[in-house]
Tab-separated table of C-alpha atoms and ligand atoms in Angstrom:
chain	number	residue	atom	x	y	z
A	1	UNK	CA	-147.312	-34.057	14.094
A	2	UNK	CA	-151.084	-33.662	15.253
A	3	UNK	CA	-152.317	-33.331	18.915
A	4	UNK	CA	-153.924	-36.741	19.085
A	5	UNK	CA	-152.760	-40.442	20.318
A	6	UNK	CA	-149.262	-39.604	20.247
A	7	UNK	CA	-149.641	-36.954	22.556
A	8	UNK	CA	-148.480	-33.350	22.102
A	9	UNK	CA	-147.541	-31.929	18.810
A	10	UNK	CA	-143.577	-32.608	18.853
A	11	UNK	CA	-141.713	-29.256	17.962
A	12	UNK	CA	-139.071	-29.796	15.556
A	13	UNK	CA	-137.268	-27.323	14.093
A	14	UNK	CA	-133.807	-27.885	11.483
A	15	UNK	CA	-130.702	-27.643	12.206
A	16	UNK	CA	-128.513	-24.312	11.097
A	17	UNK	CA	-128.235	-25.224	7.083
A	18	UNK	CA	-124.500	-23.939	6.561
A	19	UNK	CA	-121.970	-26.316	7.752
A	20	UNK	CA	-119.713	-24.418	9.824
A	21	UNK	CA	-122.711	-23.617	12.625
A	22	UNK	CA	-124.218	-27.186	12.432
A	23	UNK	CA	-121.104	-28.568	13.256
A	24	UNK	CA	-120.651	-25.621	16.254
A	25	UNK	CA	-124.131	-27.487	17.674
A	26	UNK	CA	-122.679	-30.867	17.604
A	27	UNK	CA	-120.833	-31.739	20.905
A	28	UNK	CA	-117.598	-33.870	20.643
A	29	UNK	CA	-120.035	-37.554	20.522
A	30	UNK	CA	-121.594	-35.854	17.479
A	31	UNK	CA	-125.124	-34.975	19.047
A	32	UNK	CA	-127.274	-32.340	17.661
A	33	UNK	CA	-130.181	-31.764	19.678
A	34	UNK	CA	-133.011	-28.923	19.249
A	35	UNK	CA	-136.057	-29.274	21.161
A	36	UNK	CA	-137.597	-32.331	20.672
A	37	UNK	CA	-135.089	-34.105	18.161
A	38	UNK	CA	-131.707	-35.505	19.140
A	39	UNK	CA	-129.560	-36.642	16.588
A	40	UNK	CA	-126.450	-38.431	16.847
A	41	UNK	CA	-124.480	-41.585	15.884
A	42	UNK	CA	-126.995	-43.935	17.097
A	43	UNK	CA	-129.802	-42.397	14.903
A	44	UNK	CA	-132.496	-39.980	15.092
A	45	UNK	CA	-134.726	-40.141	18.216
A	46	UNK	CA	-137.618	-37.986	19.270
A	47	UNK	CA	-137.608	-37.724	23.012
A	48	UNK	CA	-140.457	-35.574	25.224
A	49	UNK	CA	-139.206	-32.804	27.226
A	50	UNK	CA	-139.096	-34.195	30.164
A	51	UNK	CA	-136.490	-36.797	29.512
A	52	UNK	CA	-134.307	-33.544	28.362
A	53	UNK	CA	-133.342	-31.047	31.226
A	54	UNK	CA	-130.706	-29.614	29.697
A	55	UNK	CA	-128.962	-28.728	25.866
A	56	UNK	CA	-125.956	-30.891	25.653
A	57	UNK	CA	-122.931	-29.492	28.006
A	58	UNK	CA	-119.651	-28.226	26.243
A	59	UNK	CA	-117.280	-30.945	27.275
A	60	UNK	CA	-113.539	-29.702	27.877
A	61	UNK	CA	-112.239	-31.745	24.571
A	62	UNK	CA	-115.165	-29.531	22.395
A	63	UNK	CA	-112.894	-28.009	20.035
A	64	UNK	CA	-116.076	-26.732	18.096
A	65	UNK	CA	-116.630	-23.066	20.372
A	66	UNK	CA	-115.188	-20.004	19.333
A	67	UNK	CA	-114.570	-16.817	21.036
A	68	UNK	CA	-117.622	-15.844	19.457
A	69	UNK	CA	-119.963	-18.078	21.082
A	70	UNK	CA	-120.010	-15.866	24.430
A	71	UNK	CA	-121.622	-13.239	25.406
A	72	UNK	CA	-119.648	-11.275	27.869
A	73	UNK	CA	-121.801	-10.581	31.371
A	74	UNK	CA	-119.432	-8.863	33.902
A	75	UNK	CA	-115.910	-8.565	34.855
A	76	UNK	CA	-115.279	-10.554	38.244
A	77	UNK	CA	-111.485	-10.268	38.958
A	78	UNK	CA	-108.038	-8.207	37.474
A	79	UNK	CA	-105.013	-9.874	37.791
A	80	UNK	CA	-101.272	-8.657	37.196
A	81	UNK	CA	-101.492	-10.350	33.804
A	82	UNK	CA	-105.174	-10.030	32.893
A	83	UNK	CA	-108.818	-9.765	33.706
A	84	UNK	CA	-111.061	-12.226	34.400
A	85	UNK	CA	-114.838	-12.271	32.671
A	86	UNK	CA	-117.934	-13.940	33.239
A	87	UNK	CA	-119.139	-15.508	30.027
A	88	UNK	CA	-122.349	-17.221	28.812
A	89	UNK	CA	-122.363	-19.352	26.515
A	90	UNK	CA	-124.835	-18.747	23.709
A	91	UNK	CA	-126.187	-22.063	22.627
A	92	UNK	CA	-126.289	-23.891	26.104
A	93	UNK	CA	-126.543	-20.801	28.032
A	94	UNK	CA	-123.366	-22.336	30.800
A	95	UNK	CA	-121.831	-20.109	32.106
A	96	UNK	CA	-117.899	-20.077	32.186
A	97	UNK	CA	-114.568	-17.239	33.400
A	98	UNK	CA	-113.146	-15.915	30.446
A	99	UNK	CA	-109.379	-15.071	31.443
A	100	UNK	CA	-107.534	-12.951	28.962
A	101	UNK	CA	-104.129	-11.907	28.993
A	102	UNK	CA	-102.342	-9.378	27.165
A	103	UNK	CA	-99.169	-10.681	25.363
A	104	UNK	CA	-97.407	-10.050	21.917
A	105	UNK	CA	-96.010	-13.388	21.454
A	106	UNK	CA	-94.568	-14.730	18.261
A	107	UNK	CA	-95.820	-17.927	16.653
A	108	UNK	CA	-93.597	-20.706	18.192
A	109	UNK	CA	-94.386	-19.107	21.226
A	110	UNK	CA	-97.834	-19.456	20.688
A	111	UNK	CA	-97.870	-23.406	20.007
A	112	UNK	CA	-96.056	-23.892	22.849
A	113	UNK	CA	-98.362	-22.340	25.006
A	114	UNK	CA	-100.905	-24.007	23.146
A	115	UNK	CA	-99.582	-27.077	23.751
A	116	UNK	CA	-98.918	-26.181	27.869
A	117	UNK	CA	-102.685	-25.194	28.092
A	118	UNK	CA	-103.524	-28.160	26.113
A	119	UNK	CA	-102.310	-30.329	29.067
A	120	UNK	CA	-104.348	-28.080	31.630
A	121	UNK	CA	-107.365	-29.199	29.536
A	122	UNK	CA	-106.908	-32.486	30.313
A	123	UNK	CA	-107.506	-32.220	34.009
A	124	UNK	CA	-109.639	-34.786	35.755
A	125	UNK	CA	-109.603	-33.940	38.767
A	126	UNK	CA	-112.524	-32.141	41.210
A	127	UNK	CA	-109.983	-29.890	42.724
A	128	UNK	CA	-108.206	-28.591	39.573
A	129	UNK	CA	-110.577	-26.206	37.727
A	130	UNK	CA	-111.300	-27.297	34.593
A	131	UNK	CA	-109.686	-25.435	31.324
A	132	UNK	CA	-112.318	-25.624	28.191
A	133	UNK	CA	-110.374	-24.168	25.391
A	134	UNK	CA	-107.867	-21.587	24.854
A	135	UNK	CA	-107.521	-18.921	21.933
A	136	UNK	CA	-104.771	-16.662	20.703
A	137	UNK	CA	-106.829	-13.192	19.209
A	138	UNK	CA	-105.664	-9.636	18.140
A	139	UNK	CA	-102.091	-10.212	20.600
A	140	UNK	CA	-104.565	-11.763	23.670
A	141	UNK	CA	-104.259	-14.918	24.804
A	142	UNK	CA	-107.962	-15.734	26.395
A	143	UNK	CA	-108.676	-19.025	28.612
A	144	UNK	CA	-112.184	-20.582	28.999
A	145	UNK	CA	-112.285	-21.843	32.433
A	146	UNK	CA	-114.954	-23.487	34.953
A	147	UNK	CA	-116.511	-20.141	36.116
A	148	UNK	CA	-116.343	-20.535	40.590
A	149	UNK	CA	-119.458	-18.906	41.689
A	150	UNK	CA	-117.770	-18.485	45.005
A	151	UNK	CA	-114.833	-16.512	43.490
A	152	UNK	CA	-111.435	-16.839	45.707
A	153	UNK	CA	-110.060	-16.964	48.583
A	154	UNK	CA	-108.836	-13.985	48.487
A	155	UNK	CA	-111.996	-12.690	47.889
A	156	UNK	CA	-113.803	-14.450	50.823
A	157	UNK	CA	-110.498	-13.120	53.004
A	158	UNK	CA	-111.590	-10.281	52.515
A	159	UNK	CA	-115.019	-10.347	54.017
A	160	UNK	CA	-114.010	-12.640	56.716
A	161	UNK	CA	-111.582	-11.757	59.640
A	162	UNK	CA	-110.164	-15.031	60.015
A	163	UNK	CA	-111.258	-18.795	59.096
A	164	UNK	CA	-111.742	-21.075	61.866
A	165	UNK	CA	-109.553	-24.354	61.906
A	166	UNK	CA	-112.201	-26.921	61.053
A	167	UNK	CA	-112.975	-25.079	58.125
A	168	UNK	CA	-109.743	-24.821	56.994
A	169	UNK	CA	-109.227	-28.225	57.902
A	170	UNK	CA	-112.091	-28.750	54.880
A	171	UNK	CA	-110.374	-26.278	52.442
A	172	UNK	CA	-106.967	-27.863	52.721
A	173	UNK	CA	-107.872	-31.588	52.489
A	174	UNK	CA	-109.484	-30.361	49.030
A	175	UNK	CA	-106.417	-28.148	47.831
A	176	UNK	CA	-104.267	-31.393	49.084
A	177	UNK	CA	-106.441	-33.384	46.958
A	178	UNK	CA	-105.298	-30.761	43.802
A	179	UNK	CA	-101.940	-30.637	44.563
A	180	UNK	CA	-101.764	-34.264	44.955
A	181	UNK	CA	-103.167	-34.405	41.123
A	182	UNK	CA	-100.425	-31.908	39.698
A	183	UNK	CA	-97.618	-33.145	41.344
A	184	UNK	CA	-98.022	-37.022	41.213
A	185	UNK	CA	-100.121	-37.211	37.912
A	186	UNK	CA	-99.555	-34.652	36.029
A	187	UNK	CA	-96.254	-34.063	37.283
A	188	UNK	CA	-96.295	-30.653	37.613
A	189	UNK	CA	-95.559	-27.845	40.077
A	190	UNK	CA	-98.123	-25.129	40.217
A	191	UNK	CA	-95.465	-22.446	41.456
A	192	UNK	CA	-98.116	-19.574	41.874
A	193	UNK	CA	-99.957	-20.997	45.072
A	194	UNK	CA	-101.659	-18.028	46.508
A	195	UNK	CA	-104.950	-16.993	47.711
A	196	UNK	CA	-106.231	-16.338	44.346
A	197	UNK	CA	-105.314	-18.954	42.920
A	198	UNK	CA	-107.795	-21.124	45.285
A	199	UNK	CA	-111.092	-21.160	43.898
A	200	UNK	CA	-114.640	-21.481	45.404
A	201	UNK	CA	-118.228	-22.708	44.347
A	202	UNK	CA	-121.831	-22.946	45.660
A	203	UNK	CA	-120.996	-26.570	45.967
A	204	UNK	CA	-118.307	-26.031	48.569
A	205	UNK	CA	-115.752	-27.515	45.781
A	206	UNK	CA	-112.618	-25.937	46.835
A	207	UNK	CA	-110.163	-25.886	43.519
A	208	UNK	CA	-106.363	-24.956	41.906
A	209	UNK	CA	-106.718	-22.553	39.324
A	210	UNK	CA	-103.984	-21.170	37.243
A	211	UNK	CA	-101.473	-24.110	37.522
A	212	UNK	CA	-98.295	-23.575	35.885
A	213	UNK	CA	-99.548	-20.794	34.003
A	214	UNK	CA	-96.701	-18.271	35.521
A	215	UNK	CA	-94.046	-20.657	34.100
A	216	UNK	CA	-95.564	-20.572	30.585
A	217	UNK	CA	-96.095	-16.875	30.697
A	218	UNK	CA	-92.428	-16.402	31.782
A	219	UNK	CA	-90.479	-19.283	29.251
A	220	UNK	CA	-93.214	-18.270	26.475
A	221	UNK	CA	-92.015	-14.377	26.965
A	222	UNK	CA	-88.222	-15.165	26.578
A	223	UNK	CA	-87.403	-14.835	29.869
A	224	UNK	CA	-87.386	-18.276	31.453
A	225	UNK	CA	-86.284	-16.615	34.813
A	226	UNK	CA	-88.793	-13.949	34.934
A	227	UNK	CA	-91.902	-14.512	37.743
A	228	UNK	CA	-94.544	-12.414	36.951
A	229	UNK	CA	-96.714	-11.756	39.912
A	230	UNK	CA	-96.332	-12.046	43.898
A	231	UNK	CA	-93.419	-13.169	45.839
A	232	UNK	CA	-95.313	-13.463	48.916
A	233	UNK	CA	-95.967	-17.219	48.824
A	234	UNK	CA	-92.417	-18.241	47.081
A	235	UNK	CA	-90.713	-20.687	48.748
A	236	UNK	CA	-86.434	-19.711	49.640
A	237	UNK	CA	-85.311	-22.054	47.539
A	238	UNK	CA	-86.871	-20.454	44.753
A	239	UNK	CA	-86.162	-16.659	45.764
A	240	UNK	CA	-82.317	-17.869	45.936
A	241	UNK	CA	-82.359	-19.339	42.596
A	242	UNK	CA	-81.683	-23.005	43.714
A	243	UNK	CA	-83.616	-26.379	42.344
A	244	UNK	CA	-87.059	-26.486	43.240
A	245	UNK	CA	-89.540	-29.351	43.015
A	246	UNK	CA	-93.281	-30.053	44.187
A	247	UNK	CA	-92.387	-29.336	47.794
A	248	UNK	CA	-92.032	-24.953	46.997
A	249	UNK	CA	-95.897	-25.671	46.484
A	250	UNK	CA	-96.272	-27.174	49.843
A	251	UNK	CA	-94.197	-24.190	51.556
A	252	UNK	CA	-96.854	-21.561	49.508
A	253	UNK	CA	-100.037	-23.732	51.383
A	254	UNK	CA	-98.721	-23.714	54.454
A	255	UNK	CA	-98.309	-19.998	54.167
A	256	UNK	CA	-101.798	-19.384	52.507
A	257	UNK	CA	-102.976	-21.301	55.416
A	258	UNK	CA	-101.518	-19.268	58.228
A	259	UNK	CA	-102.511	-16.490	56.389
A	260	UNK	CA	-105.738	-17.727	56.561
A	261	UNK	CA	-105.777	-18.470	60.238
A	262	UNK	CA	-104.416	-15.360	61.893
A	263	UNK	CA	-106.218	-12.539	59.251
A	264	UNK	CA	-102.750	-11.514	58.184
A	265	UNK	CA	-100.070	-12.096	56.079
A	266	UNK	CA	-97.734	-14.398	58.232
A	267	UNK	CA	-94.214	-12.386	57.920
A	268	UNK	CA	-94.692	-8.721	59.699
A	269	UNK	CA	-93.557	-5.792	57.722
A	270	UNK	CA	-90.591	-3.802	59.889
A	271	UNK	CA	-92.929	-0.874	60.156
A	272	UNK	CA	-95.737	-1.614	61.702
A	273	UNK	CA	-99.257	-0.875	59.672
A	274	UNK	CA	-97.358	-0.294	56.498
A	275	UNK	CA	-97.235	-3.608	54.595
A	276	UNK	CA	-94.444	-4.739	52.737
A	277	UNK	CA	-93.363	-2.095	50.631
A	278	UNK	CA	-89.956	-3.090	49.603
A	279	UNK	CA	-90.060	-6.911	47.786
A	280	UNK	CA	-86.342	-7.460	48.524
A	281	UNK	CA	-86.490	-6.653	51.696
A	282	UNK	CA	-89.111	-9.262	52.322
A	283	UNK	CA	-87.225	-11.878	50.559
A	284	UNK	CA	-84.606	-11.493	52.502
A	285	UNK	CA	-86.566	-12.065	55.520
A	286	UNK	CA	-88.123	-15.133	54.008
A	287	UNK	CA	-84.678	-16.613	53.293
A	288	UNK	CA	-82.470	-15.336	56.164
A	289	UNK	CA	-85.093	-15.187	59.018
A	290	UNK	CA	-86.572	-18.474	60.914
A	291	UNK	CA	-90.174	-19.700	59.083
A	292	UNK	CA	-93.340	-17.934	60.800
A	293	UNK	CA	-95.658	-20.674	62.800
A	294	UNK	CA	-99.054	-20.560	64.399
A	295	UNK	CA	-99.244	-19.704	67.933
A	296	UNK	CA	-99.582	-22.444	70.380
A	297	UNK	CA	-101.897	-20.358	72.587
A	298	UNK	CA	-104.211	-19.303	69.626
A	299	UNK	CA	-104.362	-22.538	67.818
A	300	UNK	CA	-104.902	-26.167	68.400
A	301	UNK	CA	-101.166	-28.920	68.192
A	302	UNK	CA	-102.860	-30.291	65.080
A	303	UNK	CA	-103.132	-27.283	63.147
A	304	UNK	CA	-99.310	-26.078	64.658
A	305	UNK	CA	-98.052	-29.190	63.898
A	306	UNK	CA	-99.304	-29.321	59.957
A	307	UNK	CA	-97.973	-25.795	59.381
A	308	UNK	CA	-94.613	-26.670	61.131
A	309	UNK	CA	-94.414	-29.802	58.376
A	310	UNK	CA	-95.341	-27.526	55.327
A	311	UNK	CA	-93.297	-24.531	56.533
A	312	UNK	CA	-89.788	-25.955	56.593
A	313	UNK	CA	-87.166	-23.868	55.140
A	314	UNK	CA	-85.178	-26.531	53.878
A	315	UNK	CA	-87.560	-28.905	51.126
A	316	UNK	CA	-86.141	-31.956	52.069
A	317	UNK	CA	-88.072	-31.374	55.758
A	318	UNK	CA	-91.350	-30.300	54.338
A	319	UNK	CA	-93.928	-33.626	53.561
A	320	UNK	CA	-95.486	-34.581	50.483
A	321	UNK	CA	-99.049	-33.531	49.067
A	322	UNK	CA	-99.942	-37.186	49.836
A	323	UNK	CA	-98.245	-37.471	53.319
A	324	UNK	CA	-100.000	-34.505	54.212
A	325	UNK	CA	-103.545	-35.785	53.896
A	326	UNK	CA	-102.833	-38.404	56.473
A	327	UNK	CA	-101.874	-35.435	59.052
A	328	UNK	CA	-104.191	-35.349	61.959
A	329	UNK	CA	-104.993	-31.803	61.271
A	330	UNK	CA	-107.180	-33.015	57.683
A	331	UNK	CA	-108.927	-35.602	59.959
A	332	UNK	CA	-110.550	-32.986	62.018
A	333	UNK	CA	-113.309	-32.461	60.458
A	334	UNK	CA	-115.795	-33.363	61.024
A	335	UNK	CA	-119.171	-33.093	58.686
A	336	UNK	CA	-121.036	-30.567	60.021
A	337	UNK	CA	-118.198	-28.155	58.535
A	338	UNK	CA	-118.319	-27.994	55.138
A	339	UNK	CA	-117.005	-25.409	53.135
A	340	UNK	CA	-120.258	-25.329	51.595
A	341	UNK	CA	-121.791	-24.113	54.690
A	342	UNK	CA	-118.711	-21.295	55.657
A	343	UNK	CA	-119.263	-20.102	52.438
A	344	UNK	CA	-123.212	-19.544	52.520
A	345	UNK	CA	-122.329	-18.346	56.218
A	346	UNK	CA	-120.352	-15.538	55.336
A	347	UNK	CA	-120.644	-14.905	51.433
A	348	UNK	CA	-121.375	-11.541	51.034
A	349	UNK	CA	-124.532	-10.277	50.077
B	401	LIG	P1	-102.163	-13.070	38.966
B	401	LIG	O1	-102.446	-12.254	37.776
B	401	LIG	O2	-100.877	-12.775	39.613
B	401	LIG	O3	-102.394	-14.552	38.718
B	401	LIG	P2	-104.689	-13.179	40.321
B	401	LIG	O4	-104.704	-14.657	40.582
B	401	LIG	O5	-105.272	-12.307	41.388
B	401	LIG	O6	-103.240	-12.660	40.083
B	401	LIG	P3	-106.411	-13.684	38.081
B	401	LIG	O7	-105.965	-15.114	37.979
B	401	LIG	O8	-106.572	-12.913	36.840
B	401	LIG	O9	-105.401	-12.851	38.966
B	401	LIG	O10	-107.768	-13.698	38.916
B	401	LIG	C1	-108.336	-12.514	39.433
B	401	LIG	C2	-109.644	-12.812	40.128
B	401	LIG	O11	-110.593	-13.282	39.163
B	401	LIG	C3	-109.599	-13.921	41.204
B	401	LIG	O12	-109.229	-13.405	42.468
B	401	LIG	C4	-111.060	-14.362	41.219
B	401	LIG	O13	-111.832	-13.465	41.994
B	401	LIG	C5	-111.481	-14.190	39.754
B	401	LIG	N1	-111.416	-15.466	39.025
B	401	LIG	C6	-110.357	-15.977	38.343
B	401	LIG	N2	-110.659	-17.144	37.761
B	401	LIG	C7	-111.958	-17.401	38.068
B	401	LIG	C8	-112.871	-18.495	37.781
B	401	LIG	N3	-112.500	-19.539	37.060
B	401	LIG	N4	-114.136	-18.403	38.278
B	401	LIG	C9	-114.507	-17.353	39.027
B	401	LIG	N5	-113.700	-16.316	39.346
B	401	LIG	C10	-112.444	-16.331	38.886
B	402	LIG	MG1	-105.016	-16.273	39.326
């Protein structure tokens, strides 16, 4: 089209000719769109530039993107099971975490987790990070999830001394918010609550990550028994082998909370300045010794009193996800402390 009434020339260019990439373009309503040109159900339309801002966003149901549609950037975090990448992805240039783990696992196995991750996938919730797609390659299984610009908490812990109360007053109401998700809709217990495990974005979005995934790991592996990863956070129900439910998570936030508060890991190690070295020896203490609580001289009754109601040792004690959110502590806040503004406080530089 000619410069002239109709404006600007319009730049159109075709879409890829073999099928396999066209369809890679389309997102799950069936749009194609390349510059000018957007294509899709409705009918061609030719809109200016300005009414686009950006390509069409890969929506968590795309099952069109392949492993081979990212181009690795950097490595951002190791885990015990895997490391974490940040991806871009090539045709709409978002960027998401790539998490791959390591794990010969035969076929049934793999469908199963398939199907597990499947349900992660579904998540529609602000405070569960999302989970785009997952792929089994060359004995790896690798996870395309929401990439957190603000990495974890574990990471901020460890360029902060301590978070104040109000601001963990604004982190908890949002991880309360995610828990409250798992537990009551999707009916499942995230068992691996831990620092890193609590994600962070420019938007001061506090989110779960990694729900459920140690209990797939462990039944997909043959070993429905088997915990990979910390025992720090694990409730004494769980270290003694009895039923757990929903409530183990709560005793893992109240810990991550404390943990939070006083700079430290809650439990002392026997030697002092040595950490816990010996994992049975801190089990023991979690499930023979009374349940560590914050300081009434150092902190304010609200914040005692919530971590006295998540760190109970026996479940029945501890409150609900959703009785929790009414506890004076969460209705501290007040505005001015957003997470969004701790984090561009102290994010490092
Ligand atoms: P484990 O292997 O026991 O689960 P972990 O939680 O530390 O331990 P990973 O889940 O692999 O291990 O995460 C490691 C680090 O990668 C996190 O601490 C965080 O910094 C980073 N990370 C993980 N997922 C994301 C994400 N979606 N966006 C941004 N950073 C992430
Ligand atoms: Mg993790």
């Amino acid at each position: 089209m000619k410069k002239g009434a109709l404006g600007p020339a319009l730049k159109l260019s075709l879409p890829p000719s073999d099928e396999v990439a066209f369809k890679q373009f389309l997102t799950e309503s069936g749009t194609f769109m390349d510059g000018d040109l957007l294509v899709n159900r409705d009918g061609v339309r030719i809109v200016s530039q300005s009414e686009i801002e950006t390509p069409p966003l890969i929506q968590p149901s795309d099952n069109q993107i392949s492993l081979a549609d990212f181009d690795a950037c950097k490595v951002i975090g190791k885990g015990n099971g895997g490391i974490v990448r940040l991806v871009q992805h090539k045709w709409t240039g978002q960027f998401f975490a790539l998490k791959m783990i390591q794990m010969n696992i035969e076929e049934s196995a793999r469908k199963q987790l398939a199907q597990e991750l499947k349900i992660n996938q579904s998540s529609q919730c602000p405070n569960v990070v999302v989970c785009y797609q997952s792929f089994y390659e060359n004995g790896a299984v690798s996870i395309i999830l929401e990439y957190m610009d603000g990495g974890s908490l574990a990471d901020f812990l460890k360029h902060v001394k301590a978070i104040p109360e109000p601001y963990l007053a604004a982190i908890c109401k949002q991880v309360l918010k995610g828990l409250w998700y798992l537990h009551h809709e999707k009916h499942i217990i995230h068992r691996d609550l831990k620092p890193s495990n609590l994600l962070i974005n420019h938007r001061g979005e506090v989110k779960i990550t990694d729900f459920g995934v140690s209990a797939i790991l462990a039944s997909t592996s043959g070993q429905a028994n088997t915990f990979v990863g910390t025992y720090n956070y694990m409730s004494p129900e769980r270290i003694i082998g009895n039923q757990y439910g929903y409530r183990s998570d709560i005793w893992s936030l109240g810990l991550v909370l404390l943990e939070c508060a006083l700079g430290h890991f809650p439990y002392s190690p026997p030697h002092q300045g040595e950490g816990w070295t010996n994992v049975y020896e801190l089990m023991e203490t979690i499930v023979d010794q009374p349940p560590p609580n914050a300081p009434a001289d150092q902190f304010s009754p609200e914040f005692c009193s919530f971590i006295s109601a998540c760190l109970q040792k026996d479940q029945k004690d501890r409150q609900s996800a959703n009785e929790l959110m009414t506890h004076p502590f969460i209705n501290m806040i007040s505005t001015c402390y957003t997470v969004e503004y701790v984090w561009i406080r102290c994010k490092p530089t």
